[in-house]
Amino acid sequence: MFLGHYAVGLASKSFAPRASLGALIAAPILLDLLWPLFILLGWEQVSIVPNANPFLRLQFDSYPISHGLVAVIGWATLYASIYFGMTRYREGAIVIWLGVVSHWVLDYLVHIPDLPLSATSRFYGMGLWNHRWWTMAVELILFAVGVWTYQRETRAKDEVGLFVFVGFVGTLLLAYAAVIFGPAPSSVKKLAGFALLSWIAIPWAWWFDSHREPRSETRRVGVAGGPS
Ligand SMILES: [Zn+2]
């Protein structure tokens, strides 16, 4: 799953409006940010297989450190604790914990059985990937809901808040199309390098989010000094 993880990050803004979208988006995509690092380090393995499944040309041979449920709960707790230590924002930390764990749950829906619980467990996955168009429909609907929720929750203060946000949404859609319809990566190194680009999403989301403001607050302030 790709767009669905970003959808969770965008939608989570309505549960933790004071958290930066950069921090919120990092949570549901965290496992896929770590995964290319572990691939390059040789700690996890992936192969490029033309017909691994009807959806992706990748076969996830082993990834218990980034995608094993036990480790995922550890990553979620680590990230939420660091976030809470830095901000003391409880709602933000809870939403971030849930966001990290949501990655495994959403991957569980789409992956063919290749998701482990731990390094020694059997594999899980409901296999929505076996239905190419259903997978795309589910991801696009989730993404639409995420984008809609975020823009309902916040409003642009200036052009950066509007156009950089629109550019972010457009780029994610293009990246998704490239993954599905583009050529298979020629090597695992190139694949990991491409996957590492996802790290850009964090400062990018932080940037436009800092140029947007919660709509509810504007409404309250709009009562012209009246009690809120
Ligand atoms: Zn993943």
PDB file of C-alpha atoms and ligand atoms in Angstrom:
ATOM      1  CA  MET A   1       0.000   0.000   0.000  1.00  0.00           C
ATOM      2  CA  PHE A   2       1.231   3.475  -0.830  1.00  0.00           C
ATOM      3  CA  LEU A   3      -1.409   6.226  -1.051  1.00  0.00           C
ATOM      4  CA  GLY A   4      -3.439   4.680   1.778  1.00  0.00           C
ATOM      5  CA  HIS A   5      -0.612   5.335   4.254  1.00  0.00           C
ATOM      6  CA  TYR A   6      -0.441   8.996   3.263  1.00  0.00           C
ATOM      7  CA  ALA A   7      -4.231   9.159   3.600  1.00  0.00           C
ATOM      8  CA  VAL A   8      -3.942   8.085   7.252  1.00  0.00           C
ATOM      9  CA  GLY A   9      -1.377  10.829   7.892  1.00  0.00           C
ATOM     10  CA  LEU A  10      -3.502  13.527   6.254  1.00  0.00           C
ATOM     11  CA  ALA A  11      -6.696  12.458   8.023  1.00  0.00           C
ATOM     12  CA  SER A  12      -4.968  12.206  11.415  1.00  0.00           C
ATOM     13  CA  LYS A  13      -4.621  15.992  11.438  1.00  0.00           C
ATOM     14  CA  SER A  14      -8.257  16.193  12.575  1.00  0.00           C
ATOM     15  CA  PHE A  15      -7.440  14.161  15.723  1.00  0.00           C
ATOM     16  CA  ALA A  16      -4.267  16.092  16.557  1.00  0.00           C
ATOM     17  CA  PRO A  17      -4.698  19.538  15.004  1.00  0.00           C
ATOM     18  CA  ARG A  18      -1.737  21.031  16.880  1.00  0.00           C
ATOM     19  CA  ALA A  19       0.723  18.470  15.524  1.00  0.00           C
ATOM     20  CA  SER A  20       2.644  19.318  12.367  1.00  0.00           C
ATOM     21  CA  LEU A  21       1.564  17.309   9.356  1.00  0.00           C
ATOM     22  CA  GLY A  22       5.249  16.482   8.841  1.00  0.00           C
ATOM     23  CA  ALA A  23       5.315  14.536  12.114  1.00  0.00           C
ATOM     24  CA  LEU A  24       1.864  13.025  11.468  1.00  0.00           C
ATOM     25  CA  ILE A  25       2.696  11.809   7.933  1.00  0.00           C
ATOM     26  CA  ALA A  26       6.003  10.326   9.096  1.00  0.00           C
ATOM     27  CA  ALA A  27       4.061   7.915  11.346  1.00  0.00           C
ATOM     28  CA  PRO A  28       2.050   5.860   8.813  1.00  0.00           C
ATOM     29  CA  ILE A  29       4.924   5.831   6.295  1.00  0.00           C
ATOM     30  CA  LEU A  30       7.665   5.159   8.892  1.00  0.00           C
ATOM     31  CA  LEU A  31       8.057   1.458   8.053  1.00  0.00           C
ATOM     32  CA  ASP A  32       8.526   2.264   4.365  1.00  0.00           C
ATOM     33  CA  LEU A  33      11.076   4.954   5.304  1.00  0.00           C
ATOM     34  CA  LEU A  34      13.107   2.429   7.304  1.00  0.00           C
ATOM     35  CA  TRP A  35      12.720  -0.429   4.819  1.00  0.00           C
ATOM     36  CA  PRO A  36      15.033   0.929   2.050  1.00  0.00           C
ATOM     37  CA  LEU A  37      17.693   1.667   4.682  1.00  0.00           C
ATOM     38  CA  PHE A  38      17.543  -1.916   5.939  1.00  0.00           C
ATOM     39  CA  ILE A  39      17.651  -3.189   2.345  1.00  0.00           C
ATOM     40  CA  LEU A  40      20.802  -1.160   1.627  1.00  0.00           C
ATOM     41  CA  LEU A  41      22.339  -2.361   4.897  1.00  0.00           C
ATOM     42  CA  GLY A  42      21.581  -5.945   3.875  1.00  0.00           C
ATOM     43  CA  TRP A  43      19.435  -6.546   6.971  1.00  0.00           C
ATOM     44  CA  GLU A  44      16.306  -7.244   4.897  1.00  0.00           C
ATOM     45  CA  GLN A  45      15.820  -8.790   1.466  1.00  0.00           C
ATOM     46  CA  VAL A  46      13.655  -8.097  -1.561  1.00  0.00           C
ATOM     47  CA  SER A  47      13.774  -9.456  -5.120  1.00  0.00           C
ATOM     48  CA  ILE A  48      12.512  -7.975  -8.344  1.00  0.00           C
ATOM     49  CA  VAL A  49      10.339 -10.644  -9.943  1.00  0.00           C
ATOM     50  CA  PRO A  50       8.335  -9.833 -13.100  1.00  0.00           C
ATOM     51  CA  ASN A  51       5.176 -11.608 -11.919  1.00  0.00           C
ATOM     52  CA  ALA A  52       5.568 -11.722  -8.168  1.00  0.00           C
ATOM     53  CA  ASN A  53       1.866 -10.878  -7.941  1.00  0.00           C
ATOM     54  CA  PRO A  54      -0.606  -9.142 -10.268  1.00  0.00           C
ATOM     55  CA  PHE A  55       0.095  -5.801  -8.649  1.00  0.00           C
ATOM     56  CA  LEU A  56       3.798  -5.398  -7.876  1.00  0.00           C
ATOM     57  CA  ARG A  57       6.976  -6.769  -9.398  1.00  0.00           C
ATOM     58  CA  LEU A  58       8.513  -7.122  -5.975  1.00  0.00           C
ATOM     59  CA  GLN A  59       8.825 -10.133  -3.774  1.00  0.00           C
ATOM     60  CA  PHE A  60       9.395  -9.275  -0.145  1.00  0.00           C
ATOM     61  CA  ASP A  61      11.683 -12.131   0.862  1.00  0.00           C
ATOM     62  CA  SER A  62      12.352 -10.984   4.408  1.00  0.00           C
ATOM     63  CA  TYR A  63      11.519  -7.793   6.301  1.00  0.00           C
ATOM     64  CA  PRO A  64      10.797  -8.601   9.959  1.00  0.00           C
ATOM     65  CA  ILE A  65      12.675  -5.538  11.302  1.00  0.00           C
ATOM     66  CA  SER A  66      10.699  -2.980   9.304  1.00  0.00           C
ATOM     67  CA  HIS A  67       7.408  -4.868   8.813  1.00  0.00           C
ATOM     68  CA  GLY A  68       7.152  -7.553  11.522  1.00  0.00           C
ATOM     69  CA  LEU A  69       4.227  -6.691  13.803  1.00  0.00           C
ATOM     70  CA  VAL A  70       6.277  -7.066  16.996  1.00  0.00           C
ATOM     71  CA  ALA A  71       8.948  -4.685  15.694  1.00  0.00           C
ATOM     72  CA  VAL A  72       6.238  -2.357  14.346  1.00  0.00           C
ATOM     73  CA  ILE A  73       4.787  -1.947  17.841  1.00  0.00           C
ATOM     74  CA  GLY A  74       8.308  -1.162  19.024  1.00  0.00           C
ATOM     75  CA  TRP A  75       8.816   1.484  16.288  1.00  0.00           C
ATOM     76  CA  ALA A  76       5.424   3.005  17.120  1.00  0.00           C
ATOM     77  CA  THR A  77       6.258   3.216  20.826  1.00  0.00           C
ATOM     78  CA  LEU A  78       9.723   4.627  20.144  1.00  0.00           C
ATOM     79  CA  TYR A  79       8.482   7.327  17.753  1.00  0.00           C
ATOM     80  CA  ALA A  80       5.465   8.276  19.920  1.00  0.00           C
ATOM     81  CA  SER A  81       7.719   8.518  23.014  1.00  0.00           C
ATOM     82  CA  ILE A  82      10.264  10.746  21.268  1.00  0.00           C
ATOM     83  CA  TYR A  83       7.440  12.913  19.933  1.00  0.00           C
ATOM     84  CA  PHE A  84       5.828  13.183  23.372  1.00  0.00           C
ATOM     85  CA  GLY A  85       9.200  13.955  24.977  1.00  0.00           C
ATOM     86  CA  MET A  86       9.749  16.808  22.543  1.00  0.00           C
ATOM     87  CA  THR A  87       6.248  18.294  22.443  1.00  0.00           C
ATOM     88  CA  ARG A  88       4.316  17.073  25.550  1.00  0.00           C
ATOM     89  CA  TYR A  89       1.326  16.859  23.161  1.00  0.00           C
ATOM     90  CA  ARG A  90      -0.620  13.760  24.251  1.00  0.00           C
ATOM     91  CA  GLU A  91      -3.108  13.600  21.371  1.00  0.00           C
ATOM     92  CA  GLY A  92      -0.263  13.947  18.900  1.00  0.00           C
ATOM     93  CA  ALA A  93       1.681  11.087  20.489  1.00  0.00           C
ATOM     94  CA  ILE A  94      -1.381   8.789  20.547  1.00  0.00           C
ATOM     95  CA  VAL A  95      -2.233   9.542  16.915  1.00  0.00           C
ATOM     96  CA  ILE A  96       1.393   8.914  15.928  1.00  0.00           C
ATOM     97  CA  TRP A  97       1.444   5.542  17.730  1.00  0.00           C
ATOM     98  CA  LEU A  98      -1.762   4.503  15.974  1.00  0.00           C
ATOM     99  CA  GLY A  99      -0.459   5.850  12.668  1.00  0.00           C
ATOM    100  CA  VAL A 100       2.672   3.690  12.757  1.00  0.00           C
ATOM    101  CA  VAL A 101       0.668   0.556  13.641  1.00  0.00           C
ATOM    102  CA  SER A 102      -1.957   1.350  10.956  1.00  0.00           C
ATOM    103  CA  HIS A 103       0.744   0.697   8.351  1.00  0.00           C
ATOM    104  CA  TRP A 104       0.849  -3.002   9.210  1.00  0.00           C
ATOM    105  CA  VAL A 105      -2.954  -3.244   9.254  1.00  0.00           C
ATOM    106  CA  LEU A 106      -3.334  -1.614   5.821  1.00  0.00           C
ATOM    107  CA  ASP A 107      -0.462  -3.677   4.400  1.00  0.00           C
ATOM    108  CA  TYR A 108      -2.182  -6.776   5.811  1.00  0.00           C
ATOM    109  CA  LEU A 109      -5.236  -6.026   3.643  1.00  0.00           C
ATOM    110  CA  VAL A 110      -3.329  -5.716   0.374  1.00  0.00           C
ATOM    111  CA  HIS A 111      -0.183  -7.847   0.658  1.00  0.00           C
ATOM    112  CA  ILE A 112      -0.136 -11.471  -0.391  1.00  0.00           C
ATOM    113  CA  PRO A 113       0.924 -13.531   2.660  1.00  0.00           C
ATOM    114  CA  ASP A 114       4.417 -12.117   3.174  1.00  0.00           C
ATOM    115  CA  LEU A 115       3.993 -10.031   6.353  1.00  0.00           C
ATOM    116  CA  PRO A 116       5.564 -11.563   9.455  1.00  0.00           C
ATOM    117  CA  LEU A 117       4.758 -11.029  13.114  1.00  0.00           C
ATOM    118  CA  SER A 118       8.405 -11.595  14.047  1.00  0.00           C
ATOM    119  CA  ALA A 119      11.575 -13.006  12.507  1.00  0.00           C
ATOM    120  CA  THR A 120      10.384 -16.584  13.069  1.00  0.00           C
ATOM    121  CA  SER A 121       6.633 -16.360  12.486  1.00  0.00           C
ATOM    122  CA  ARG A 122       4.562 -17.482   9.532  1.00  0.00           C
ATOM    123  CA  PHE A 123       3.299 -14.919   7.047  1.00  0.00           C
ATOM    124  CA  TYR A 124       0.076 -12.947   6.796  1.00  0.00           C
ATOM    125  CA  GLY A 125      -1.745 -10.966   4.129  1.00  0.00           C
ATOM    126  CA  MET A 126      -5.295 -10.873   2.740  1.00  0.00           C
ATOM    127  CA  GLY A 127      -4.073 -10.510  -0.839  1.00  0.00           C
ATOM    128  CA  LEU A 128      -6.078  -7.610  -2.258  1.00  0.00           C
ATOM    129  CA  TRP A 129      -3.093  -7.267  -4.616  1.00  0.00           C
ATOM    130  CA  ASN A 130      -4.488 -10.254  -6.509  1.00  0.00           C
ATOM    131  CA  HIS A 131      -7.171  -7.838  -7.709  1.00  0.00           C
ATOM    132  CA  ARG A 132      -5.286  -5.030  -9.385  1.00  0.00           C
ATOM    133  CA  TRP A 133      -8.193  -2.653  -9.996  1.00  0.00           C
ATOM    134  CA  TRP A 134      -9.744  -3.178  -6.573  1.00  0.00           C
ATOM    135  CA  THR A 135      -6.393  -2.355  -4.997  1.00  0.00           C
ATOM    136  CA  MET A 136      -6.182   0.893  -6.948  1.00  0.00           C
ATOM    137  CA  ALA A 137      -9.798   1.772  -6.178  1.00  0.00           C
ATOM    138  CA  VAL A 138      -9.302   1.219  -2.433  1.00  0.00           C
ATOM    139  CA  GLU A 139      -6.072   3.252  -2.365  1.00  0.00           C
ATOM    140  CA  LEU A 140      -7.565   6.129  -4.372  1.00  0.00           C
ATOM    141  CA  ILE A 141     -10.717   6.261  -2.234  1.00  0.00           C
ATOM    142  CA  LEU A 142      -8.664   6.256   0.983  1.00  0.00           C
ATOM    143  CA  PHE A 143      -6.433   8.980  -0.435  1.00  0.00           C
ATOM    144  CA  ALA A 144      -9.398  11.105  -1.509  1.00  0.00           C
ATOM    145  CA  VAL A 145     -10.886  10.836   1.989  1.00  0.00           C
ATOM    146  CA  GLY A 146      -7.516  11.754   3.537  1.00  0.00           C
ATOM    147  CA  VAL A 147      -7.013  14.813   1.316  1.00  0.00           C
ATOM    148  CA  TRP A 148     -10.605  15.916   1.822  1.00  0.00           C
ATOM    149  CA  THR A 149     -10.374  15.543   5.621  1.00  0.00           C
ATOM    150  CA  TYR A 150      -7.127  17.517   5.779  1.00  0.00           C
ATOM    151  CA  GLN A 151      -8.398  20.395   3.641  1.00  0.00           C
ATOM    152  CA  ARG A 152     -11.648  20.491   5.627  1.00  0.00           C
ATOM    153  CA  GLU A 153      -9.618  20.708   8.833  1.00  0.00           C
ATOM    154  CA  THR A 154      -7.155  23.383   7.683  1.00  0.00           C
ATOM    155  CA  ARG A 155      -7.161  26.410   5.418  1.00  0.00           C
ATOM    156  CA  ALA A 156      -4.314  28.029   3.499  1.00  0.00           C
ATOM    157  CA  LYS A 157      -2.923  31.234   4.990  1.00  0.00           C
ATOM    158  CA  ASP A 158      -1.085  32.100   1.754  1.00  0.00           C
ATOM    159  CA  GLU A 159      -0.024  30.714  -1.628  1.00  0.00           C
ATOM    160  CA  VAL A 160       2.494  28.292  -0.125  1.00  0.00           C
ATOM    161  CA  GLY A 161      -0.281  26.771   1.994  1.00  0.00           C
ATOM    162  CA  LEU A 162      -2.361  26.181  -1.113  1.00  0.00           C
ATOM    163  CA  PHE A 163      -0.039  25.425  -4.030  1.00  0.00           C
ATOM    164  CA  VAL A 164       2.628  23.462  -2.178  1.00  0.00           C
ATOM    165  CA  PHE A 165      -0.183  21.297  -0.753  1.00  0.00           C
ATOM    166  CA  VAL A 166      -1.706  20.775  -4.206  1.00  0.00           C
ATOM    167  CA  GLY A 167       1.776  19.922  -5.561  1.00  0.00           C
ATOM    168  CA  PHE A 168       2.219  17.368  -2.769  1.00  0.00           C
ATOM    169  CA  VAL A 169      -1.073  15.637  -3.628  1.00  0.00           C
ATOM    170  CA  GLY A 170      -0.277  15.673  -7.372  1.00  0.00           C
ATOM    171  CA  THR A 171       3.236  14.301  -6.862  1.00  0.00           C
ATOM    172  CA  LEU A 172       1.973  11.406  -4.746  1.00  0.00           C
ATOM    173  CA  LEU A 173      -0.591  10.498  -7.432  1.00  0.00           C
ATOM    174  CA  LEU A 174       2.118  10.608 -10.116  1.00  0.00           C
ATOM    175  CA  ALA A 175       4.493   8.511  -7.999  1.00  0.00           C
ATOM    176  CA  TYR A 176       1.737   5.937  -7.484  1.00  0.00           C
ATOM    177  CA  ALA A 177       1.050   5.786 -11.239  1.00  0.00           C
ATOM    178  CA  ALA A 178       4.792   5.424 -11.902  1.00  0.00           C
ATOM    179  CA  VAL A 179       5.048   2.483  -9.497  1.00  0.00           C
ATOM    180  CA  ILE A 180       2.083   0.686 -11.091  1.00  0.00           C
ATOM    181  CA  PHE A 181       2.474   1.491 -14.787  1.00  0.00           C
ATOM    182  CA  GLY A 182       6.173   2.327 -15.028  1.00  0.00           C
ATOM    183  CA  PRO A 183       8.965  -0.131 -15.761  1.00  0.00           C
ATOM    184  CA  ALA A 184      10.242  -2.393 -12.991  1.00  0.00           C
ATOM    185  CA  PRO A 185      13.345  -1.040 -11.264  1.00  0.00           C
ATOM    186  CA  SER A 186      16.492  -2.478 -12.842  1.00  0.00           C
ATOM    187  CA  SER A 187      18.183  -3.296  -9.545  1.00  0.00           C
ATOM    188  CA  VAL A 188      17.405  -3.600  -5.857  1.00  0.00           C
ATOM    189  CA  LYS A 189      19.789  -0.685  -5.169  1.00  0.00           C
ATOM    190  CA  LYS A 190      17.828   1.572  -7.552  1.00  0.00           C
ATOM    191  CA  LEU A 191      14.578   0.416  -5.983  1.00  0.00           C
ATOM    192  CA  ALA A 192      15.862   1.307  -2.508  1.00  0.00           C
ATOM    193  CA  GLY A 193      17.154   4.655  -3.779  1.00  0.00           C
ATOM    194  CA  PHE A 194      13.741   5.468  -5.269  1.00  0.00           C
ATOM    195  CA  ALA A 195      12.035   4.402  -2.022  1.00  0.00           C
ATOM    196  CA  LEU A 196      14.343   6.679  -0.025  1.00  0.00           C
ATOM    197  CA  LEU A 197      12.815   9.671  -1.848  1.00  0.00           C
ATOM    198  CA  SER A 198       9.777   9.226   0.441  1.00  0.00           C
ATOM    199  CA  TRP A 199      11.789  10.955   3.180  1.00  0.00           C
ATOM    200  CA  ILE A 200      11.158  14.230   1.289  1.00  0.00           C
ATOM    201  CA  ALA A 201       7.484  13.930   2.238  1.00  0.00           C
ATOM    202  CA  ILE A 202       8.263  14.915   5.849  1.00  0.00           C
ATOM    203  CA  PRO A 203       9.771  18.391   5.304  1.00  0.00           C
ATOM    204  CA  TRP A 204       7.413  18.919   2.365  1.00  0.00           C
ATOM    205  CA  ALA A 205       4.319  18.257   4.498  1.00  0.00           C
ATOM    206  CA  TRP A 206       5.760  20.310   7.356  1.00  0.00           C
ATOM    207  CA  TRP A 207       6.335  23.213   4.922  1.00  0.00           C
ATOM    208  CA  PHE A 208       2.818  23.610   3.543  1.00  0.00           C
ATOM    209  CA  ASP A 209       1.200  22.668   6.857  1.00  0.00           C
ATOM    210  CA  SER A 210       3.002  25.559   8.559  1.00  0.00           C
ATOM    211  CA  HIS A 211       1.367  27.830   5.972  1.00  0.00           C
ATOM    212  CA  ARG A 212      -2.114  26.575   6.834  1.00  0.00           C
ATOM    213  CA  GLU A 213      -4.237  27.087   9.932  1.00  0.00           C
ATOM    214  CA  PRO A 214      -7.027  25.108  11.612  1.00  0.00           C
ATOM    215  CA  ARG A 215     -10.402  26.141  10.249  1.00  0.00           C
ATOM    216  CA  SER A 216     -12.119  25.667  13.606  1.00  0.00           C
ATOM    217  CA  GLU A 217      -9.801  28.221  15.254  1.00  0.00           C
ATOM    218  CA  THR A 218     -10.421  30.760  12.502  1.00  0.00           C
ATOM    219  CA  ARG A 219     -14.114  30.293  13.046  1.00  0.00           C
ATOM    220  CA  ARG A 220     -13.746  30.885  16.777  1.00  0.00           C
ATOM    221  CA  VAL A 221     -11.531  33.922  16.311  1.00  0.00           C
ATOM    222  CA  GLY A 222     -14.093  35.108  13.758  1.00  0.00           C
ATOM    223  CA  VAL A 223     -16.591  35.717  16.576  1.00  0.00           C
ATOM    224  CA  ALA A 224     -14.829  39.099  16.927  1.00  0.00           C
ATOM    225  CA  GLY A 225     -13.428  38.731  20.407  1.00  0.00           C
ATOM    226  CA  GLY A 226     -16.528  37.030  21.789  1.00  0.00           C
ATOM    227  CA  PRO A 227     -16.189  34.120  24.237  1.00  0.00           C
ATOM    228  CA  SER A 228     -14.902  31.027  22.512  1.00  0.00           C
TER     229      SER A 228
HETATM  230 ZN    ZN B   1       4.978  -1.140   3.925  1.00  0.00          ZN
END
